[in-house]
Amino acid sequence: SSSGLMASSVCQPGPKPLGTVRVQGGVCNDTQVDSPFVPGYRLEQPLGNGSHGSVWVAREESSGQVVAVKLLSIPSPQQRAEAQHEALALTAVDHPHLLPVYGVIEIDGGLALVTAYADGGNLADLLAARHALEPGEVVTICAPLADALSEIHRRGVVHGEVLPANILFAADGRPMLSDLGVVRLTGRAPIRVPGLTAPEVEAGQWPVPASDVYGIAATAVLALTGYLPGRPLTLPGIAPATHGALARA
């Protein structure tokens, strides 16, 4: 554990808030970069910001291994200690279609979750580019992820945010579910996307295993048709009256 270590800029000393990201050209100097400090890792490039924190491409200083680091804002010291304990348990979860969690490091105001770096993009971007996938592609993506969900449910873990943006691809095209345990670790309500989020979660309840099953099924429908479940279909060559009949079926 690195309890008590403070988050600071990689270029300047002093504490920095977790959400502060200013990168231009990947060059580290006083005016271009303001990135958090995570002991043992050099944060090189921000991948994005979400409701639970920012994600960075990083490099382990001792080995040079490229990883992803997700910075989770957890202000309460007690909650942070509990979350760190739970995050360490996630490192024991091993499945070829779950993004591996390598470790967790306590930083100022939160935790840094160190995971594998999947550099093949994500399903959300793939669907944005192609609208819909071939049936065989959908099965190839969703079937192994359903098996991965079965494994974490067997261990008593609920994902809570099975969404296209959390389905990553390794360089070889292998689908991997990311953000395992993040909803529980932060204690924040999961992201709700109409049509992809289970009805009970939409109503404000905490996710349960069935919520994950709904999420992967809804994602499969979206990937196959290009439309969110529950939304009207507009299929080429099909009369509007037939669309209505299909929606009521």
Coordinates of C-alpha atoms in Angstrom, one line a residue:
S1 CA 0.0 0.0 0.0
S2 CA 1.1 3.6 -0.6
S3 CA -1.3 5.2 1.9
G4 CA -0.5 8.8 2.6
L5 CA 1.2 9.5 -0.7
M6 CA -0.1 12.6 -2.4
A7 CA -1.1 13.1 -6.0
S8 CA 1.0 15.8 -7.7
S9 CA 2.1 17.0 -11.1
V10 CA 4.7 14.9 -12.9
C11 CA 6.4 18.2 -13.8
Q12 CA 5.9 20.2 -10.6
P13 CA 5.7 19.3 -6.9
G14 CA 2.5 19.9 -4.9
P15 CA -1.0 18.3 -4.7
K16 CA -3.2 18.3 -7.8
P17 CA -6.9 17.4 -8.1
L18 CA -7.6 14.1 -9.8
G19 CA -9.8 15.6 -12.5
T20 CA -7.2 18.1 -13.8
V21 CA -6.0 17.2 -17.3
R22 CA -4.2 19.4 -19.7
V23 CA -2.1 17.7 -22.3
Q24 CA -0.8 19.1 -25.6
G25 CA 1.4 17.0 -27.8
G26 CA 2.4 14.7 -25.0
V27 CA 5.3 17.0 -24.0
C28 CA 5.8 17.4 -20.3
N29 CA 6.5 21.0 -19.4
D30 CA 5.1 23.6 -17.0
T31 CA 2.6 25.0 -19.5
Q32 CA 1.5 22.0 -21.4
V33 CA 0.9 19.2 -18.9
D34 CA -0.8 19.0 -15.6
S35 CA -1.2 15.3 -14.8
P36 CA -1.5 13.5 -11.5
F37 CA 1.3 11.7 -9.8
V38 CA 0.8 7.9 -9.2
P39 CA 3.7 6.3 -7.4
G40 CA 5.6 3.9 -9.6
Y41 CA 3.9 4.9 -12.9
R42 CA 4.5 7.7 -15.4
L43 CA 1.1 8.9 -16.8
E44 CA 1.7 9.6 -20.5
Q45 CA -1.6 10.3 -22.2
P46 CA -5.2 10.9 -21.1
L47 CA -7.7 8.5 -22.7
G48 CA -10.8 10.3 -21.4
N49 CA -12.9 11.4 -18.5
G50 CA -16.0 9.8 -17.2
S51 CA -18.4 10.1 -14.3
H52 CA -16.1 7.9 -12.1
G53 CA -12.8 9.5 -13.0
S54 CA -10.2 10.0 -15.7
V55 CA -8.3 7.2 -17.5
W56 CA -4.7 7.5 -18.6
V57 CA -2.2 5.5 -20.7
A58 CA 0.7 5.0 -18.3
R59 CA 4.1 3.2 -18.1
E60 CA 5.3 1.3 -15.1
E61 CA 8.6 2.8 -14.2
S62 CA 10.3 -0.4 -13.0
S63 CA 9.4 -2.6 -16.0
G64 CA 8.4 -0.2 -18.8
Q65 CA 5.1 -2.0 -19.2
V66 CA 2.3 0.0 -20.8
V67 CA -0.8 -0.1 -18.7
A68 CA -4.0 1.9 -18.1
V69 CA -4.6 3.9 -14.9
K70 CA -8.1 4.9 -13.9
L71 CA -8.2 7.7 -11.3
L72 CA -11.2 7.3 -8.9
S73 CA -12.2 10.2 -6.8
I74 CA -13.1 8.9 -3.3
P75 CA -12.8 11.8 -0.8
S76 CA -13.8 9.9 2.4
P77 CA -10.7 8.2 4.0
Q78 CA -12.9 5.4 5.4
Q79 CA -14.6 4.7 2.1
R80 CA -11.2 4.9 0.4
A81 CA -9.8 2.2 2.7
E82 CA -12.8 0.0 2.1
A83 CA -12.6 0.5 -1.6
Q84 CA -8.9 -0.3 -1.6
H85 CA -9.6 -3.6 0.1
E86 CA -12.3 -4.5 -2.4
A87 CA -10.1 -3.4 -5.4
L88 CA -7.3 -5.7 -4.2
A89 CA -9.8 -8.6 -4.3
L90 CA -10.4 -7.8 -8.0
T91 CA -6.8 -8.6 -8.8
A92 CA -7.6 -12.2 -8.2
V93 CA -10.4 -12.3 -10.8
D94 CA -8.9 -14.0 -13.9
H95 CA -10.9 -14.4 -17.1
P96 CA -9.7 -13.9 -20.7
H97 CA -12.5 -11.5 -21.5
L98 CA -12.2 -9.3 -18.4
L99 CA -9.7 -6.5 -18.4
P100 CA -7.1 -7.6 -15.8
V101 CA -6.8 -5.4 -12.7
Y102 CA -3.1 -5.4 -11.8
G103 CA -3.2 -3.4 -8.6
V104 CA -4.6 -0.4 -6.7
I105 CA -2.7 2.6 -5.3
E106 CA -4.0 5.1 -2.8
I107 CA -3.5 8.7 -3.9
D108 CA -4.6 12.1 -2.6
G109 CA -8.5 12.1 -2.6
G110 CA -8.9 8.7 -4.2
L111 CA -7.5 5.5 -5.7
A112 CA -5.5 4.7 -8.9
L113 CA -6.7 1.5 -10.4
V114 CA -4.0 -0.1 -12.6
T115 CA -5.3 -2.4 -15.4
A116 CA -4.1 -3.8 -18.6
Y117 CA -4.2 -1.5 -21.6
A118 CA -6.4 -2.6 -24.4
D119 CA -5.4 -0.6 -27.5
G120 CA -8.0 -2.0 -30.0
G121 CA -10.7 0.6 -29.4
N122 CA -14.1 0.0 -27.9
L123 CA -17.5 -1.2 -29.1
A124 CA -19.1 2.2 -28.8
D125 CA -16.7 3.6 -31.3
L126 CA -17.1 0.6 -33.6
L127 CA -20.8 1.0 -33.7
A128 CA -20.5 4.7 -34.3
A129 CA -18.4 3.9 -37.4
R130 CA -20.4 1.0 -38.7
H131 CA -23.9 1.4 -37.1
A132 CA -24.5 -2.4 -36.9
L133 CA -22.4 -5.6 -37.0
E134 CA -22.8 -8.9 -38.6
P135 CA -24.6 -11.6 -36.6
G136 CA -21.4 -13.6 -36.3
E137 CA -19.5 -10.6 -35.0
V138 CA -22.2 -10.0 -32.4
V139 CA -21.9 -13.6 -31.1
T140 CA -18.1 -13.4 -31.1
I141 CA -18.2 -10.3 -28.9
C142 CA -21.2 -10.9 -26.6
A143 CA -21.0 -14.7 -26.0
P144 CA -17.6 -14.6 -24.2
L145 CA -18.6 -11.5 -22.3
A146 CA -21.7 -13.3 -21.0
D147 CA -19.4 -16.0 -19.8
A148 CA -17.2 -13.4 -18.1
L149 CA -20.2 -11.9 -16.4
S150 CA -21.2 -15.4 -15.2
E151 CA -17.7 -15.8 -13.6
I152 CA -17.9 -12.5 -11.7
H153 CA -21.4 -13.2 -10.5
R154 CA -20.2 -16.6 -9.2
R155 CA -17.7 -14.6 -7.1
G156 CA -20.4 -12.2 -5.9
V157 CA -19.3 -9.3 -8.0
V158 CA -21.7 -7.2 -10.0
H159 CA -20.4 -5.0 -12.9
G160 CA -23.3 -2.5 -13.0
E161 CA -22.3 -0.7 -16.2
V162 CA -22.4 -3.2 -19.1
L163 CA -22.3 -0.6 -21.9
P164 CA -20.6 -0.5 -25.3
A165 CA -18.0 2.0 -24.1
N166 CA -16.9 -0.5 -21.4
I167 CA -16.4 -3.2 -24.0
L168 CA -12.8 -2.9 -25.1
F169 CA -10.8 -4.8 -27.7
A170 CA -7.3 -6.1 -27.4
A171 CA -4.8 -5.7 -30.2
D172 CA -5.8 -9.2 -31.5
G173 CA -9.5 -8.3 -31.5
R174 CA -10.4 -10.1 -28.3
P175 CA -13.4 -8.4 -26.5
M176 CA -12.7 -7.5 -22.8
L177 CA -15.1 -6.0 -20.3
S178 CA -13.5 -3.0 -18.5
D179 CA -14.4 -1.0 -15.3
L180 CA -15.0 -4.1 -13.3
G181 CA -16.1 -3.1 -9.8
V182 CA -15.8 0.6 -10.4
V183 CA -19.4 1.4 -9.6
R184 CA -19.1 -0.3 -6.2
L185 CA -15.7 1.2 -5.5
T186 CA -16.8 4.8 -6.0
G187 CA -20.2 4.3 -4.4
R188 CA -21.8 6.5 -7.1
A189 CA -24.9 5.6 -9.0
P190 CA -24.1 3.9 -12.3
I191 CA -24.4 5.6 -15.6
R192 CA -27.9 5.2 -16.9
V193 CA -28.5 4.9 -20.7
P194 CA -32.1 4.5 -21.8
G195 CA -32.5 1.2 -23.6
L196 CA -29.2 -0.2 -22.4
T197 CA -29.7 0.1 -18.6
A198 CA -31.9 -2.4 -16.8
P199 CA -35.3 -1.0 -15.7
E200 CA -34.6 -1.5 -12.0
V201 CA -31.4 0.6 -12.3
E202 CA -33.2 3.2 -14.3
A203 CA -35.7 3.4 -11.4
G204 CA -32.8 4.2 -9.0
Q205 CA -32.1 0.7 -7.6
W206 CA -28.6 -0.7 -7.1
P207 CA -27.5 -3.1 -9.9
V208 CA -27.9 -6.8 -9.3
P209 CA -26.6 -9.7 -11.5
A210 CA -29.8 -9.6 -13.6
S211 CA -29.0 -6.0 -14.4
D212 CA -25.7 -7.1 -16.0
V213 CA -27.5 -9.8 -18.0
Y214 CA -30.0 -7.2 -19.3
G215 CA -27.0 -5.0 -20.2
I216 CA -25.2 -7.6 -22.3
A217 CA -28.5 -8.6 -24.0
A218 CA -29.4 -5.0 -24.8
T219 CA -25.9 -4.4 -26.1
A220 CA -26.3 -7.4 -28.4
V221 CA -29.6 -6.0 -29.7
L222 CA -27.9 -2.6 -30.4
A223 CA -24.9 -4.2 -32.1
L224 CA -27.1 -6.4 -34.3
T225 CA -29.7 -3.8 -35.3
G226 CA -28.0 -0.5 -34.8
Y227 CA -31.0 0.6 -32.6
L228 CA -31.5 0.9 -28.9
P229 CA -33.9 -1.7 -27.5
G230 CA -37.4 -0.2 -27.1
R231 CA -36.8 2.4 -29.8
P232 CA -38.6 2.3 -33.2
L233 CA -36.9 0.4 -35.9
T234 CA -36.5 1.8 -39.4
L235 CA -35.3 -1.1 -41.6
P236 CA -34.6 -0.5 -45.3
G237 CA -37.3 -1.8 -47.6
I238 CA -39.8 -2.4 -44.7
A239 CA -43.1 -0.5 -44.7
P240 CA -43.8 1.8 -41.7
A241 CA -46.8 -0.3 -40.8
T242 CA -44.6 -3.4 -40.6
H243 CA -42.2 -1.5 -38.3
G244 CA -45.1 -1.0 -35.9
A245 CA -46.1 -4.7 -36.0
L246 CA -42.5 -5.7 -35.3
A247 CA -42.3 -3.3 -32.3
R248 CA -45.5 -4.8 -30.8
A249 CA -44.3 -8.4 -31.3

